[in-house]
JSON list of C-alpha atoms in Angstrom, two decimals:
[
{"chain": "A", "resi": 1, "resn": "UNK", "atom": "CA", "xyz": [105.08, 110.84, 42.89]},
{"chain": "A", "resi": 2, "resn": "UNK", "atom": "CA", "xyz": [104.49, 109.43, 45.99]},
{"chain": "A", "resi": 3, "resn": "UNK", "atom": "CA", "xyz": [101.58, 107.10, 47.32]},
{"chain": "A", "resi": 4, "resn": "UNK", "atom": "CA", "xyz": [100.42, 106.82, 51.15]},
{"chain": "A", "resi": 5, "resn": "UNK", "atom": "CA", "xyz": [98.65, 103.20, 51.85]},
{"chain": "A", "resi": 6, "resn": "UNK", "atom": "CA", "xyz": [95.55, 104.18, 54.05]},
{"chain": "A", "resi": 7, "resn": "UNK", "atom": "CA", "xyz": [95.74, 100.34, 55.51]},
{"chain": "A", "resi": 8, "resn": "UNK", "atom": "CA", "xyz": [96.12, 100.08, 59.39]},
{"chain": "A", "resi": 9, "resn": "UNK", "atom": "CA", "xyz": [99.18, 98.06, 60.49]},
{"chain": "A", "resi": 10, "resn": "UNK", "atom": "CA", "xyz": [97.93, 95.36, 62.96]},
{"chain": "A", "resi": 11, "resn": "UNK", "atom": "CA", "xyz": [101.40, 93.41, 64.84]},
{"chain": "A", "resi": 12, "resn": "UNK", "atom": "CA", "xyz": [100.18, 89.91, 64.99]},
{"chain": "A", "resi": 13, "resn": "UNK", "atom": "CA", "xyz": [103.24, 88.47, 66.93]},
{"chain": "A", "resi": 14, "resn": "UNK", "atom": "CA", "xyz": [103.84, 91.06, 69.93]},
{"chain": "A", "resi": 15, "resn": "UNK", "atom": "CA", "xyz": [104.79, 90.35, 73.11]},
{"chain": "A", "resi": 16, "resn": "UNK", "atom": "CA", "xyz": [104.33, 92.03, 76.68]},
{"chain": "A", "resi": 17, "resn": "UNK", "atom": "CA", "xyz": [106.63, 91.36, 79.81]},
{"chain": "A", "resi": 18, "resn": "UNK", "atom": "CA", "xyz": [105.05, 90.42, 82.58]},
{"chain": "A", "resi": 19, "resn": "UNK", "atom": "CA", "xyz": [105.37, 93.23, 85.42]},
{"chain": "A", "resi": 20, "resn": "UNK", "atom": "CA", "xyz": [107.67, 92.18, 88.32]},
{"chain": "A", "resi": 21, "resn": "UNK", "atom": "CA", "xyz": [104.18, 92.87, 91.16]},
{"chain": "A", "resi": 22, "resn": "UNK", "atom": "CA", "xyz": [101.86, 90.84, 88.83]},
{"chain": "A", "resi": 23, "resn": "UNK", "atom": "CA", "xyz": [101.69, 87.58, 90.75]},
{"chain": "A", "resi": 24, "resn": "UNK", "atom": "CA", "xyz": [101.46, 89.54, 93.83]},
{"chain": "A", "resi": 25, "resn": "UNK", "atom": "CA", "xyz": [98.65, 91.27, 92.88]},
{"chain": "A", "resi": 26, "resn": "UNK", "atom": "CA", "xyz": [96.73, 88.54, 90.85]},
{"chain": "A", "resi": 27, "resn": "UNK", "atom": "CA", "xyz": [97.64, 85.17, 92.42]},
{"chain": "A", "resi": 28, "resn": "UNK", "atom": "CA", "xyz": [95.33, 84.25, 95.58]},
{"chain": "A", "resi": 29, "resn": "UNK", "atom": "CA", "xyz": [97.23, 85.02, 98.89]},
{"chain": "A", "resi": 30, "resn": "UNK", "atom": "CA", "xyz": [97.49, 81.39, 99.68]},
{"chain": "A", "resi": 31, "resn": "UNK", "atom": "CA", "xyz": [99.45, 80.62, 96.30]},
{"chain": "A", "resi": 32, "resn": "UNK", "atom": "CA", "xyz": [101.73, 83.71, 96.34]},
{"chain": "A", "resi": 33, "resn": "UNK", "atom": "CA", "xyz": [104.54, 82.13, 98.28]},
{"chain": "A", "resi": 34, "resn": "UNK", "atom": "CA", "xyz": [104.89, 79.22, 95.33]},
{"chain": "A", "resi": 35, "resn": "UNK", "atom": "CA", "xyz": [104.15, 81.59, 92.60]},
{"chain": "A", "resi": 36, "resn": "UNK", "atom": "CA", "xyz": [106.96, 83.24, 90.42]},
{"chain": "A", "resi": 37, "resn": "UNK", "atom": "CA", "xyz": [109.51, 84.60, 92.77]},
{"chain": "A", "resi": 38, "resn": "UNK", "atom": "CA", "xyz": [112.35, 87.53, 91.80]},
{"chain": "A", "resi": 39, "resn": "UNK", "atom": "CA", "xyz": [115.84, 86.16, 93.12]},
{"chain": "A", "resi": 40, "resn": "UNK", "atom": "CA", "xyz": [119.13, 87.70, 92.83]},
{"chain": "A", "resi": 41, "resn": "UNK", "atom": "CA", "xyz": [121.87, 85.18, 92.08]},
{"chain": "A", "resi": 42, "resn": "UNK", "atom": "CA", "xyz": [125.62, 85.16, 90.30]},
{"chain": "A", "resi": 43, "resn": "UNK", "atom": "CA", "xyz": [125.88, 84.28, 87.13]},
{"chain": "A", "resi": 44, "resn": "UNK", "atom": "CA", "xyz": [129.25, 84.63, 85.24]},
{"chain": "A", "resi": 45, "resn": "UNK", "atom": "CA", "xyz": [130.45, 86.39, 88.16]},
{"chain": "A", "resi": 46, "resn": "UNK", "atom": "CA", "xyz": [128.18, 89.32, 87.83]},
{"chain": "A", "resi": 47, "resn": "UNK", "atom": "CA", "xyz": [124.76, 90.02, 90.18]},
{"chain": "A", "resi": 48, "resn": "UNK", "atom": "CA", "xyz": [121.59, 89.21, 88.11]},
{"chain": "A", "resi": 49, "resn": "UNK", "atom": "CA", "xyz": [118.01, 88.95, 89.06]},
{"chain": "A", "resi": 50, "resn": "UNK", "atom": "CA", "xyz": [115.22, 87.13, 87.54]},
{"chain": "A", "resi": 51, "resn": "UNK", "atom": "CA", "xyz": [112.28, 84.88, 87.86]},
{"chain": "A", "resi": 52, "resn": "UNK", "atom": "CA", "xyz": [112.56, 81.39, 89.81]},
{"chain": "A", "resi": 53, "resn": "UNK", "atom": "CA", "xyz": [109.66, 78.96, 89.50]},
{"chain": "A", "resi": 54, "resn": "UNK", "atom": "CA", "xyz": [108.62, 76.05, 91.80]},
{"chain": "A", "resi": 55, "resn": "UNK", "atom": "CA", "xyz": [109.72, 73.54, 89.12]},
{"chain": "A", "resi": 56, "resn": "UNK", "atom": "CA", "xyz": [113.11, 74.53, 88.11]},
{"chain": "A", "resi": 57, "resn": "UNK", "atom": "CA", "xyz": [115.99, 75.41, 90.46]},
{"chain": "A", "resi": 58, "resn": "UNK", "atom": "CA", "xyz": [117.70, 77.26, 87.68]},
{"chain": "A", "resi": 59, "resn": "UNK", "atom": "CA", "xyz": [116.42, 81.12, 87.88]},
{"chain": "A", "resi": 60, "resn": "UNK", "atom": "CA", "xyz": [115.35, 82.87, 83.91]},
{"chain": "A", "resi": 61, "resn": "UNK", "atom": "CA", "xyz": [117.01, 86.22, 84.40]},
{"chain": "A", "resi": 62, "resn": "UNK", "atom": "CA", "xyz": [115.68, 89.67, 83.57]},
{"chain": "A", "resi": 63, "resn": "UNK", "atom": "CA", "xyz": [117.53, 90.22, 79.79]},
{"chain": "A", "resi": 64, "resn": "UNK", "atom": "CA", "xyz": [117.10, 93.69, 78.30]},
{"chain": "A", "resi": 65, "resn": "UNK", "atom": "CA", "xyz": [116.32, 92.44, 74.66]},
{"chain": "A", "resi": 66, "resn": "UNK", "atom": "CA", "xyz": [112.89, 91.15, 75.97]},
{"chain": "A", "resi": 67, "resn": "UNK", "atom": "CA", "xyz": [111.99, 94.78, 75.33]},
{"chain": "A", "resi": 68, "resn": "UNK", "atom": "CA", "xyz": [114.86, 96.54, 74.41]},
{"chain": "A", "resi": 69, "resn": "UNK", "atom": "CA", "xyz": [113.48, 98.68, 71.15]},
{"chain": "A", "resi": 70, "resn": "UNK", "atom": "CA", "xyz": [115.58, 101.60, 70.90]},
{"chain": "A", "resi": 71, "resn": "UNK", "atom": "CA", "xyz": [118.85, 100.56, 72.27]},
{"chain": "A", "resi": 72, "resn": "UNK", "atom": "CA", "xyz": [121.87, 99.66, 70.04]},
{"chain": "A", "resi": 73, "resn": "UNK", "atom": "CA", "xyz": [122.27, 95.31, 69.96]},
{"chain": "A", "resi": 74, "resn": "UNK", "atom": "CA", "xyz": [125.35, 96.29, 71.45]},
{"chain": "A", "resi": 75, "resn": "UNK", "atom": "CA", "xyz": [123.70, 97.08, 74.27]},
{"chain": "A", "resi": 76, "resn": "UNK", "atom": "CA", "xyz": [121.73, 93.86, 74.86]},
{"chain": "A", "resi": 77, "resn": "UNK", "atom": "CA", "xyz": [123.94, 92.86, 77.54]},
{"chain": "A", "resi": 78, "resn": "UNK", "atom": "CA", "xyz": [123.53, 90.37, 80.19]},
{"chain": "A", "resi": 79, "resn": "UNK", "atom": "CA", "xyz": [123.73, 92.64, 82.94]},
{"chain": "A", "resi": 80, "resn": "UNK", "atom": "CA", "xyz": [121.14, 95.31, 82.11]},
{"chain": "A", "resi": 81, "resn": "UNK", "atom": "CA", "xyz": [117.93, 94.61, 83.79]},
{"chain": "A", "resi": 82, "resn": "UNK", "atom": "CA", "xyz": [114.37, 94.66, 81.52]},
{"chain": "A", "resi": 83, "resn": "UNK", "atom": "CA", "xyz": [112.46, 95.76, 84.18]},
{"chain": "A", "resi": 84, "resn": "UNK", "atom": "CA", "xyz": [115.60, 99.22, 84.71]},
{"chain": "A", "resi": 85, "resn": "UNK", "atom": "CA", "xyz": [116.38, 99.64, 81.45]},
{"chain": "A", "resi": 86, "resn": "UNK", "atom": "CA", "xyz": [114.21, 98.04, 79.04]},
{"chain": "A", "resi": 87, "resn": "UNK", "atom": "CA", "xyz": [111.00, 99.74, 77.58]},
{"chain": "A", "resi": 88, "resn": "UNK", "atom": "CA", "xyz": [108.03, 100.29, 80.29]},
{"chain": "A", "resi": 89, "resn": "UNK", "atom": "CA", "xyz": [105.51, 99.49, 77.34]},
{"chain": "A", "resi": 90, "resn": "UNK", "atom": "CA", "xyz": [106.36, 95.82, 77.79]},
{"chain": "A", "resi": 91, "resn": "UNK", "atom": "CA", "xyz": [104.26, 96.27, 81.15]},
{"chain": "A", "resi": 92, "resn": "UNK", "atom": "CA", "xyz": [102.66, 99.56, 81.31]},
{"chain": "A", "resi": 93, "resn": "UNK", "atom": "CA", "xyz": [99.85, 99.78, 78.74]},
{"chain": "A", "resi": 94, "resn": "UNK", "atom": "CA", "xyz": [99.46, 103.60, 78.30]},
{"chain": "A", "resi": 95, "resn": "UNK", "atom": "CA", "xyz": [103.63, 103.18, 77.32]},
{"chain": "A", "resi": 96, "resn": "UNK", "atom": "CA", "xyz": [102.99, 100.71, 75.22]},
{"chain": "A", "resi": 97, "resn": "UNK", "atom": "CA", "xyz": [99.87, 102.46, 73.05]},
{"chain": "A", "resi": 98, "resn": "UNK", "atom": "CA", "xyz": [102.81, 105.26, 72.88]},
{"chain": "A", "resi": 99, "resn": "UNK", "atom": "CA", "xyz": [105.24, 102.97, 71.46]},
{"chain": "A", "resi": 100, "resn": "UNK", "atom": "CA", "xyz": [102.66, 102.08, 69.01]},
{"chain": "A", "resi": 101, "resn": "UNK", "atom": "CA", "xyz": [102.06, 105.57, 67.90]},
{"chain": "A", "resi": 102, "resn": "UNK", "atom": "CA", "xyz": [106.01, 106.08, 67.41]},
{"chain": "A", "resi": 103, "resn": "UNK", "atom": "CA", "xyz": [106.05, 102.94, 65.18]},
{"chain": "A", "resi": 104, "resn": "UNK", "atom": "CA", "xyz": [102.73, 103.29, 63.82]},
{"chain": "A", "resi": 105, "resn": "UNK", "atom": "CA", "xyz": [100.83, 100.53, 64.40]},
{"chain": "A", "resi": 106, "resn": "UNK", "atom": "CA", "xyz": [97.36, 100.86, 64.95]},
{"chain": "A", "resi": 107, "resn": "UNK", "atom": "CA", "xyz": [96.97, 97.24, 66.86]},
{"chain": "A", "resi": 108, "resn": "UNK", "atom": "CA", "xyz": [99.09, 94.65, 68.73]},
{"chain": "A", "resi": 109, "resn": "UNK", "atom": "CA", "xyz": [98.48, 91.06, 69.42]},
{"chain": "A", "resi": 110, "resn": "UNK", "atom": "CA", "xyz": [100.12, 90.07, 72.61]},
{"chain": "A", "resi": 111, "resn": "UNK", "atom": "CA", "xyz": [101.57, 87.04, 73.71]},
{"chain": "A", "resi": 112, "resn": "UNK", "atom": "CA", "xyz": [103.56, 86.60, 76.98]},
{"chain": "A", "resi": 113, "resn": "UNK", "atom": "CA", "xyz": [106.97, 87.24, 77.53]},
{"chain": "A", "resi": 114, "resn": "UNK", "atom": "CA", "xyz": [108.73, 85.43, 80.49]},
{"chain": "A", "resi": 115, "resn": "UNK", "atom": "CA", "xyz": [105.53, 83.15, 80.59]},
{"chain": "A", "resi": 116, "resn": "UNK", "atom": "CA", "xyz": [105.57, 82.01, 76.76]},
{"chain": "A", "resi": 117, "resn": "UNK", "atom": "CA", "xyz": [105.73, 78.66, 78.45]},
{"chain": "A", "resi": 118, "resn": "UNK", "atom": "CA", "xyz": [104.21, 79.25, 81.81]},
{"chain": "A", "resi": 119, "resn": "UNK", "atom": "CA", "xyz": [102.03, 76.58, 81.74]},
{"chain": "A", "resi": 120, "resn": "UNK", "atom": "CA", "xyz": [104.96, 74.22, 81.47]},
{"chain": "A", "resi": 121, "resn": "UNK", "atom": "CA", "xyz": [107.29, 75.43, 83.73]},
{"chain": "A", "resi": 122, "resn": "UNK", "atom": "CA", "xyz": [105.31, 77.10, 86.68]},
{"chain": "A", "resi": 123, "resn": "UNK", "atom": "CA", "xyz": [104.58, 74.28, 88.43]},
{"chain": "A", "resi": 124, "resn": "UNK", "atom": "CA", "xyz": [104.13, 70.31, 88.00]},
{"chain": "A", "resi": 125, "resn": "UNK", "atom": "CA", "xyz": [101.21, 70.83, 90.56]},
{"chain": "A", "resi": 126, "resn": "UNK", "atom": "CA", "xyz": [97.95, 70.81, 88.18]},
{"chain": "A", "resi": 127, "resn": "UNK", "atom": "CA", "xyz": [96.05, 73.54, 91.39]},
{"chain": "A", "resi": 128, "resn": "UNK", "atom": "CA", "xyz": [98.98, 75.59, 91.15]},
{"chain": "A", "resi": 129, "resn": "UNK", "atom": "CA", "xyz": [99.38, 75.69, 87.58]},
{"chain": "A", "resi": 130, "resn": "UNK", "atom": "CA", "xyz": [95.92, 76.59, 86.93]},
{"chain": "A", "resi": 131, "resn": "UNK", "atom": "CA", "xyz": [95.99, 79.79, 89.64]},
{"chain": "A", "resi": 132, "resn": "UNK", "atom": "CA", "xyz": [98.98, 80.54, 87.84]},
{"chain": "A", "resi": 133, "resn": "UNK", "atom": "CA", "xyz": [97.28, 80.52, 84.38]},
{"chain": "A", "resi": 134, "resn": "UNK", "atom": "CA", "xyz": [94.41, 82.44, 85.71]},
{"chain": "A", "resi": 135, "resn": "UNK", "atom": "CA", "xyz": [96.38, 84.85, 87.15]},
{"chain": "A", "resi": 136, "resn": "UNK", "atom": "CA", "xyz": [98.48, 86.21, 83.86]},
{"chain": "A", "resi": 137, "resn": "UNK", "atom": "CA", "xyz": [94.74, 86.00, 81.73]},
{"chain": "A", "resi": 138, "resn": "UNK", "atom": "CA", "xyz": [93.31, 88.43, 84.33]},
{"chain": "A", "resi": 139, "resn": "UNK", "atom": "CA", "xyz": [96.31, 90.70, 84.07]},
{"chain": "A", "resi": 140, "resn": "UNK", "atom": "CA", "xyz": [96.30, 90.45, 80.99]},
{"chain": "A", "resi": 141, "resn": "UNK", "atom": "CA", "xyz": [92.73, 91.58, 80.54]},
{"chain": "A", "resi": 142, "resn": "UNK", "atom": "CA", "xyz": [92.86, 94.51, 82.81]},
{"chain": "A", "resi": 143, "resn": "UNK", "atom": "CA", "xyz": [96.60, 95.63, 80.34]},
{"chain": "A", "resi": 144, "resn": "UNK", "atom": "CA", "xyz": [94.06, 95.22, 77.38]},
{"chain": "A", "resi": 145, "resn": "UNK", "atom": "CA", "xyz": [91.38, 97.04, 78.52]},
{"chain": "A", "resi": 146, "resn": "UNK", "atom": "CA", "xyz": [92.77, 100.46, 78.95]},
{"chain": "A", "resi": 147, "resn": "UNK", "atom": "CA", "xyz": [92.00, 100.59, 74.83]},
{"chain": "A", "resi": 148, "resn": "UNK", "atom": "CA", "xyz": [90.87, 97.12, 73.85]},
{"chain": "A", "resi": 149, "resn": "UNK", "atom": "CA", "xyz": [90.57, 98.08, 70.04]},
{"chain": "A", "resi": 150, "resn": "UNK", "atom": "CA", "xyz": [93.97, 98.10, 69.58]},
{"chain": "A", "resi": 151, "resn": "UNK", "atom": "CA", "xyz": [95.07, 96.12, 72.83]},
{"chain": "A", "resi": 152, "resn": "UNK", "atom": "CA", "xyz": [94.31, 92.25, 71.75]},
{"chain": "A", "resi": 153, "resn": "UNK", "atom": "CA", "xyz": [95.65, 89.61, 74.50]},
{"chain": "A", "resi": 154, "resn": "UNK", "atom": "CA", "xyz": [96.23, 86.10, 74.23]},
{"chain": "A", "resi": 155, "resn": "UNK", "atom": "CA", "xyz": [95.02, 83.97, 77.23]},
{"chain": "A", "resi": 156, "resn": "UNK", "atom": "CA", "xyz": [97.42, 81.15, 78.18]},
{"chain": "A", "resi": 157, "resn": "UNK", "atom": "CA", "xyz": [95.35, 78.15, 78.83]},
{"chain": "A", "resi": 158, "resn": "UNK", "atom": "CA", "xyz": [96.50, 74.79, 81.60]},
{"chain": "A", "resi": 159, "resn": "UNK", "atom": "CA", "xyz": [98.11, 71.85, 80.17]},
{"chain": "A", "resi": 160, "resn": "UNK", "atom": "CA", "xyz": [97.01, 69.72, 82.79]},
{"chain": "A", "resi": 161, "resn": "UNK", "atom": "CA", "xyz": [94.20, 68.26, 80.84]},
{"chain": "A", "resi": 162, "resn": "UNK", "atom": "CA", "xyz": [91.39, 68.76, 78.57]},
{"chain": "A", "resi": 163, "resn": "UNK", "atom": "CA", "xyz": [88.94, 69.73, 81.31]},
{"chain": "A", "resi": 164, "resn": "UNK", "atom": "CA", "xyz": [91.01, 72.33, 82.61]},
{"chain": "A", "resi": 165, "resn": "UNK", "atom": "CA", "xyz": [91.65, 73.56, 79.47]},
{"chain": "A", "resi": 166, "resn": "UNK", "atom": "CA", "xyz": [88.01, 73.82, 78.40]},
{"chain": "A", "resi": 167, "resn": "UNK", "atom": "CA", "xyz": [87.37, 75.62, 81.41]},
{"chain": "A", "resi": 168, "resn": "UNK", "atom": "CA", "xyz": [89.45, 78.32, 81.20]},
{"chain": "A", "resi": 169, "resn": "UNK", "atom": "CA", "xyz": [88.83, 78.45, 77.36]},
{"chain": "A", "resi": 170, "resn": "UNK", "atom": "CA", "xyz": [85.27, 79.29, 78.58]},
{"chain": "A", "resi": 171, "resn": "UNK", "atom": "CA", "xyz": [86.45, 81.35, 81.23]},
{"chain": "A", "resi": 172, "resn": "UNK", "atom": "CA", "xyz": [88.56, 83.87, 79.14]},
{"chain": "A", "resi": 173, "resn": "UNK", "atom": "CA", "xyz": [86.18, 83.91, 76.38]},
{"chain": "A", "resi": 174, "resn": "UNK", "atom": "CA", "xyz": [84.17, 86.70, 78.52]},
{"chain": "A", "resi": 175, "resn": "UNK", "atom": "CA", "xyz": [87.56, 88.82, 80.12]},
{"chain": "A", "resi": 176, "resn": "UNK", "atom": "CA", "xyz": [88.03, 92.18, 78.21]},
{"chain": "A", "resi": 177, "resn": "UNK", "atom": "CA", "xyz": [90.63, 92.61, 75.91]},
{"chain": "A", "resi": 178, "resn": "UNK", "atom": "CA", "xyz": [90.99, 88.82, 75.04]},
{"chain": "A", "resi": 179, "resn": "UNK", "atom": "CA", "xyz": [91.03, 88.17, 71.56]},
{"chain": "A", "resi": 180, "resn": "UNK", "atom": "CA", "xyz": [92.65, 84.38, 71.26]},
{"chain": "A", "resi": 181, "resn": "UNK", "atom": "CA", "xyz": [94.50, 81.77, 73.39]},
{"chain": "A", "resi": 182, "resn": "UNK", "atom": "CA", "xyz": [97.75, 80.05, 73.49]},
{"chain": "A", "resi": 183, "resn": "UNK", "atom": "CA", "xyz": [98.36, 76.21, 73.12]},
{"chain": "A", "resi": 184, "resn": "UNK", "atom": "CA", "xyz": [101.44, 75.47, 74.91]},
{"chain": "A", "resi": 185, "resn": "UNK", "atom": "CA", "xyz": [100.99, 71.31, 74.29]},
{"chain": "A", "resi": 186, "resn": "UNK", "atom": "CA", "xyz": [97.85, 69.47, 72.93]},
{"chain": "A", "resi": 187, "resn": "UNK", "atom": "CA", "xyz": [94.51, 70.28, 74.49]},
{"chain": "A", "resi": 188, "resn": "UNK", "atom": "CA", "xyz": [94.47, 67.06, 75.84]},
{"chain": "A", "resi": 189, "resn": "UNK", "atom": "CA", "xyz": [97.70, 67.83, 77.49]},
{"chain": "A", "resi": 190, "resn": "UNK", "atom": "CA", "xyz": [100.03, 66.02, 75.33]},
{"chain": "A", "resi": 191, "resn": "UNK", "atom": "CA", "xyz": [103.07, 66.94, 74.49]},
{"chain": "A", "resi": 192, "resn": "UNK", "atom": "CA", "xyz": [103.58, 64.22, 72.16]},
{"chain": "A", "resi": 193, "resn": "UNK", "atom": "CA", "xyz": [100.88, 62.73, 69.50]},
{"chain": "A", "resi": 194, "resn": "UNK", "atom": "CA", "xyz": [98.03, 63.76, 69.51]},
{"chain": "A", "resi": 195, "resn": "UNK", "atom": "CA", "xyz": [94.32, 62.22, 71.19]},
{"chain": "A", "resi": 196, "resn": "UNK", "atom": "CA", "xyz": [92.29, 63.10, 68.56]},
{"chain": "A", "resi": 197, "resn": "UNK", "atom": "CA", "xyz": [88.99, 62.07, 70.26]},
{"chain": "A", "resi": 198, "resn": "UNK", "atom": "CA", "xyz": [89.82, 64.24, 73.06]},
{"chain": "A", "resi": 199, "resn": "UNK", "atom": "CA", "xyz": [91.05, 67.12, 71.30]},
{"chain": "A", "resi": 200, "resn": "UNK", "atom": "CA", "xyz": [88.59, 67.50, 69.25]},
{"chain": "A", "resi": 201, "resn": "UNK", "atom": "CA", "xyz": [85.86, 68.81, 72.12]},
{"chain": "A", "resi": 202, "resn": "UNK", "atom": "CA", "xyz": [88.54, 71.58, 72.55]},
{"chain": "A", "resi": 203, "resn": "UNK", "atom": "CA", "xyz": [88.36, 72.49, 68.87]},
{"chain": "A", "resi": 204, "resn": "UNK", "atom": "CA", "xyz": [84.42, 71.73, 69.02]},
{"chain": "A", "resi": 205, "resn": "UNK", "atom": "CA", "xyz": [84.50, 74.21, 71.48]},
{"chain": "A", "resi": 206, "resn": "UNK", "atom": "CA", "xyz": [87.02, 77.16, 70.15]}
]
């Protein structure tokens, strides 16, 4: 005898990658040259591209197993390219809804890929880092809203203070498609202990 669970599977710890034209389409034209960049660079003696950031001079290249479902682990190697031969549901949402069918999951909560710790590592300039922030939550609102009941995003918010970071918690709470945000220090901006008296107006406030 066999028994079928009528309960809908909801993926609480999903991730999208961020498509390679986002920041050109979502950062303001006067940030776009010290947004994300793609380079091409060697490493181990093979061509590789990726993402360079203001902050770092080290590029994060473009690895397959960021959304590599389907292919063999032997296959996760460092020269295939996400964005060529990795899954187009980390970045297309009508792709990814299909993945979902295949897997069976009626809802997906989606946190970055490449930009996990965006925040941190875009850019030591507070102006810039808040564009940047703004520009993945909009993106991400407009991949979430092509079916927002099963799409749920999770803003990224600035760690360049607890203004900013109040702000943009206000900001996001009225962009389609966003269900939550992402802490990437304390709200304060700490990344060691905690200010309690200043963190708690973000957690007054959330």
């Amino acid at each position: 005898m066999s028994m079928r669970w009528n309960i809908p599977i909801i993926d609480a710890d999903a991730h999208i990658v961020e498509p390679i034209d986002m920041w050109e389409k979502y950062l303001p034209q006067r940030y776009r040259g010290r947004g994300p960049q793609v380079v091409s660079f060697e490493a181990g003696g093979r061509k590789a591209r990726g993402w360079k950031y203001e902050s770092s001079d080290t590029p994060v290249p473009f690895l397959v197993n960021l959304n590599g479902a389907g292919l063999s682990e032997f296959d996760w190697k460092p020269e295939r390219d996400t964005y060529i031969d990795g899954r187009q549901g980390g970045f297309d949402p009508a792709a990814r809804l299909s993945d979902m069918d295949i897997d069976g999951v009626e809802a997906a909560v989606l946190f970055p890929g490449y930009m996990l710790n965006g925040p941190v590592v875009v850019s030591d300039d507070p102006e810039l880092q808040g564009e940047c922030v703004k520009a993945y939550n909009n993106w991400l609102s407009d991949f979430c809203s092509h079916d927002p009941d099963r799409l749920w995003g999770v803003a990224l918010l600035p760690v360049s203070g607890i203004d900013d970071a109040l702000a943009e918690l206000k900001r996001v709470r009225e962009l389609p498609g966003v269900r939550g945000v992402m802490l990437s220090s304390w709200p304060s901006g700490s990344f060691g202990l905690p200010d309690y008296d200043t963190d708690d107006r973000f957690w007054a406030a959330a």
